[in-house]
């Protein structure tokens, strides 16, 4: 089975949202078609998807703001797990961010999610203990 990693297009938005549900990523207020479309319009290379025989089986968002490279929404379809795809997606995201100039990368991980933490703790990334994230939802123009 060949898995191709490519940048998502707006046509992938519905399948990406389905993958995130199937993979049981932690839902947020921006899990909708408009938000995925906005991301792709803002940076057409930020959302990477893994495709196998026409089906999306993985995703990762590689965001670059000119200061840090940020990784979000790493997801692998349950049927494709433990075959190295998660690691491949992270490596591809890091390679992409590096090509843009990102020297420092970060990933937000739900700390009580044993599966996600298991993946990251086994990676070459370092867990940062002396920072805490603050978040806020806000209204945006329609
Ligand atoms: C986390 C996730 C992306 C991992 O994808 P994956 O394709 O299975 O990961 P890989 O096969 O590349 O795993 C690489 C290594 O990470 C570690 N790892 C992966 N999943 C793990 C788990 N559930 N528990 C412990 N360690 C794990 C292992 O060391 C693994 O190597 P091994 O299989 O040779 O033992 C996938 O389980 C997933 O989509 N989970 C739901 C969404 C999520 O939590 N995403 C992360 C948000 S930051």
Tab-separated table of C-alpha atoms and ligand atoms in Angstrom:
chain	number	residue	atom	x	y	z
A	1	UNK	CA	0.000	0.000	0.000
A	2	UNK	CA	1.428	3.353	-1.063
A	3	UNK	CA	0.829	6.404	1.080
A	4	UNK	CA	1.318	9.796	-0.486
A	5	UNK	CA	1.812	12.915	1.629
A	6	UNK	CA	0.663	16.134	-0.017
A	7	UNK	CA	-0.731	19.549	0.771
A	8	UNK	CA	-4.496	19.547	1.280
A	9	UNK	CA	-6.790	21.493	-1.024
A	10	UNK	CA	-10.183	23.022	-0.152
A	11	UNK	CA	-11.819	19.907	-1.674
A	12	UNK	CA	-10.255	17.831	1.122
A	13	UNK	CA	-11.906	19.784	3.942
A	14	UNK	CA	-14.819	17.391	4.525
A	15	UNK	CA	-12.560	14.327	4.472
A	16	UNK	CA	-10.105	16.019	6.827
A	17	UNK	CA	-12.886	16.733	9.324
A	18	UNK	CA	-14.043	13.094	9.043
A	19	UNK	CA	-10.493	11.885	9.655
A	20	UNK	CA	-10.211	14.039	12.776
A	21	UNK	CA	-13.467	12.558	14.101
A	22	UNK	CA	-12.397	9.026	13.223
A	23	UNK	CA	-8.996	9.567	14.849
A	24	UNK	CA	-10.690	11.057	17.937
A	25	UNK	CA	-8.577	14.193	17.950
A	26	UNK	CA	-9.694	16.585	20.668
A	27	UNK	CA	-12.373	18.763	19.027
A	28	UNK	CA	-12.162	22.555	19.084
A	29	UNK	CA	-14.414	25.415	18.007
A	30	UNK	CA	-12.589	25.625	14.668
A	31	UNK	CA	-13.403	22.094	13.490
A	32	UNK	CA	-15.528	23.197	10.544
A	33	UNK	CA	-15.318	23.612	6.780
A	34	UNK	CA	-14.908	27.391	6.934
A	35	UNK	CA	-11.963	27.193	9.326
A	36	UNK	CA	-10.177	24.493	7.338
A	37	UNK	CA	-10.785	26.535	4.172
A	38	UNK	CA	-9.435	29.651	5.884
A	39	UNK	CA	-6.270	27.800	6.891
A	40	UNK	CA	-5.648	26.564	3.345
A	41	UNK	CA	-6.370	29.998	1.875
A	42	UNK	CA	-3.964	31.596	4.364
A	43	UNK	CA	-1.186	29.061	3.760
A	44	UNK	CA	-1.819	26.466	1.051
A	45	UNK	CA	1.078	24.318	2.293
A	46	UNK	CA	0.203	24.272	5.996
A	47	UNK	CA	-2.198	21.340	6.071
A	48	UNK	CA	-0.501	18.124	5.017
A	49	UNK	CA	-2.542	15.004	4.426
A	50	UNK	CA	-1.568	11.378	3.906
A	51	UNK	CA	-3.580	9.656	1.204
A	52	UNK	CA	-3.880	5.945	0.536
A	53	UNK	CA	-5.929	4.624	-2.366
A	54	UNK	CA	-8.002	7.784	-2.472
A	55	UNK	CA	-8.668	7.825	1.276
A	56	UNK	CA	-7.221	10.333	3.741
A	57	UNK	CA	-5.466	8.370	6.483
A	58	UNK	CA	-3.382	11.063	8.142
A	59	UNK	CA	-2.987	14.778	8.687
A	60	UNK	CA	-0.798	17.364	10.314
A	61	UNK	CA	-0.893	21.152	10.353
A	62	UNK	CA	2.527	22.810	10.034
A	63	UNK	CA	2.035	26.471	10.862
A	64	UNK	CA	4.744	29.099	10.328
A	65	UNK	CA	4.279	32.624	11.651
A	66	UNK	CA	7.809	33.860	10.975
A	67	UNK	CA	8.942	33.157	14.536
A	68	UNK	CA	8.078	29.578	15.500
A	69	UNK	CA	6.981	26.538	13.614
A	70	UNK	CA	3.882	24.997	15.187
A	71	UNK	CA	2.464	21.554	14.724
A	72	UNK	CA	-1.213	20.867	15.233
A	73	UNK	CA	-3.781	18.211	14.403
A	74	UNK	CA	-1.487	15.280	13.992
A	75	UNK	CA	-3.924	12.456	13.271
A	76	UNK	CA	-3.605	8.956	11.882
A	77	UNK	CA	-6.550	6.771	10.991
A	78	UNK	CA	-6.922	3.955	13.570
A	79	UNK	CA	-6.440	1.329	10.839
A	80	UNK	CA	-3.031	2.759	9.899
A	81	UNK	CA	-1.488	3.248	13.328
A	82	UNK	CA	1.841	1.923	14.593
A	83	UNK	CA	3.290	1.749	11.104
A	84	UNK	CA	5.355	4.906	11.340
A	85	UNK	CA	2.921	7.252	9.621
A	86	UNK	CA	2.619	9.614	12.601
A	87	UNK	CA	6.390	9.937	12.755
A	88	UNK	CA	6.592	10.422	8.974
A	89	UNK	CA	3.989	13.204	9.121
A	90	UNK	CA	5.843	14.999	11.914
A	91	UNK	CA	9.155	14.656	10.067
A	92	UNK	CA	7.594	15.995	6.875
A	93	UNK	CA	6.018	18.900	8.769
A	94	UNK	CA	9.387	19.676	10.396
A	95	UNK	CA	11.159	19.480	7.033
A	96	UNK	CA	8.607	21.850	5.505
A	97	UNK	CA	8.866	24.298	8.406
A	98	UNK	CA	12.664	24.145	8.247
A	99	UNK	CA	12.573	24.994	4.548
A	100	UNK	CA	10.651	28.155	5.468
A	101	UNK	CA	13.269	29.146	8.051
A	102	UNK	CA	11.760	27.800	11.255
A	103	UNK	CA	14.616	27.056	13.664
A	104	UNK	CA	12.407	26.232	16.643
A	105	UNK	CA	9.354	24.006	16.552
A	106	UNK	CA	6.557	23.397	19.017
A	107	UNK	CA	3.638	21.023	19.274
A	108	UNK	CA	0.610	21.309	21.522
A	109	UNK	CA	-0.278	17.958	23.060
A	110	UNK	CA	-3.179	17.163	25.388
A	111	UNK	CA	-1.250	16.186	28.474
A	112	UNK	CA	-3.689	13.597	29.838
A	113	UNK	CA	-4.031	11.831	26.465
A	114	UNK	CA	-1.883	8.739	27.014
A	115	UNK	CA	-1.781	7.819	23.329
A	116	UNK	CA	-0.666	11.254	22.180
A	117	UNK	CA	1.797	11.609	25.041
A	118	UNK	CA	3.134	8.124	24.346
A	119	UNK	CA	3.855	9.124	20.767
A	120	UNK	CA	5.583	12.399	21.645
A	121	UNK	CA	7.544	10.994	24.589
A	122	UNK	CA	8.979	8.344	22.267
A	123	UNK	CA	9.942	10.980	19.694
A	124	UNK	CA	13.113	13.036	19.508
A	125	UNK	CA	11.264	16.082	20.757
A	126	UNK	CA	11.753	17.394	24.297
A	127	UNK	CA	8.863	17.958	26.665
A	128	UNK	CA	8.847	21.518	28.023
A	129	UNK	CA	7.886	21.636	31.698
A	130	UNK	CA	8.270	25.322	32.504
A	131	UNK	CA	5.558	26.769	30.220
A	132	UNK	CA	1.751	26.675	30.356
A	133	UNK	CA	-0.566	27.614	27.534
A	134	UNK	CA	-3.348	30.217	27.896
A	135	UNK	CA	-6.138	30.164	25.342
A	136	UNK	CA	-9.238	32.196	24.456
A	137	UNK	CA	-12.040	31.777	21.933
A	138	UNK	CA	-13.206	34.952	20.227
A	139	UNK	CA	-15.695	36.064	17.619
A	140	UNK	CA	-14.376	36.692	14.104
A	141	UNK	CA	-15.968	38.695	11.270
A	142	UNK	CA	-18.473	36.593	9.309
B	1	LIG	C1	-0.660	9.790	18.072
B	1	LIG	C2	-0.812	9.222	16.648
B	1	LIG	C3	-0.770	10.363	15.645
B	1	LIG	C4	0.360	8.265	16.385
B	1	LIG	O1	0.295	7.844	15.028
B	1	LIG	P1	1.019	6.491	14.564
B	1	LIG	O2	1.054	6.493	13.082
B	1	LIG	O3	0.422	5.323	15.225
B	1	LIG	O4	2.495	6.711	15.153
B	1	LIG	P2	3.833	5.952	14.710
B	1	LIG	O5	3.491	4.606	14.125
B	1	LIG	O6	4.648	6.859	13.852
B	1	LIG	O7	4.538	5.736	16.118
B	1	LIG	C5	5.905	6.028	16.315
B	1	LIG	C6	6.269	5.638	17.737
B	1	LIG	O8	5.548	6.454	18.676
B	1	LIG	C7	5.215	5.651	19.824
B	1	LIG	N1	3.774	5.519	19.919
B	1	LIG	C8	2.854	5.639	18.944
B	1	LIG	N2	1.608	5.462	19.430
B	1	LIG	C9	1.746	5.189	20.734
B	1	LIG	C10	0.844	4.883	21.777
B	1	LIG	N3	-0.497	4.791	21.554
B	1	LIG	N4	1.322	4.653	23.011
B	1	LIG	C11	2.649	4.698	23.241
B	1	LIG	N5	3.571	5.000	22.289
B	1	LIG	C12	3.123	5.233	21.064
B	1	LIG	C13	5.880	4.305	19.599
B	1	LIG	O9	7.190	4.359	20.133
B	1	LIG	C14	5.913	4.225	18.100
B	1	LIG	O10	6.899	3.321	17.614
B	1	LIG	P3	6.582	1.743	17.577
B	1	LIG	O11	5.239	1.560	16.929
B	1	LIG	O12	7.718	1.204	16.767
B	1	LIG	O13	6.568	1.288	19.000
B	1	LIG	C15	-2.140	8.416	16.508
B	1	LIG	O14	-2.238	7.461	17.548
B	1	LIG	C16	-3.378	9.291	16.542
B	1	LIG	O15	-3.838	9.781	15.500
B	1	LIG	N6	-3.947	9.488	17.740
B	1	LIG	C17	-5.164	10.315	17.879
B	1	LIG	C18	-4.894	11.788	17.657
B	1	LIG	C19	-3.782	12.296	18.538
B	1	LIG	O16	-3.731	12.035	19.716
B	1	LIG	N7	-2.896	13.052	17.920
B	1	LIG	C20	-1.770	13.679	18.581
B	1	LIG	C21	-2.134	15.070	18.895
B	1	LIG	S1	-0.709	15.981	19.275
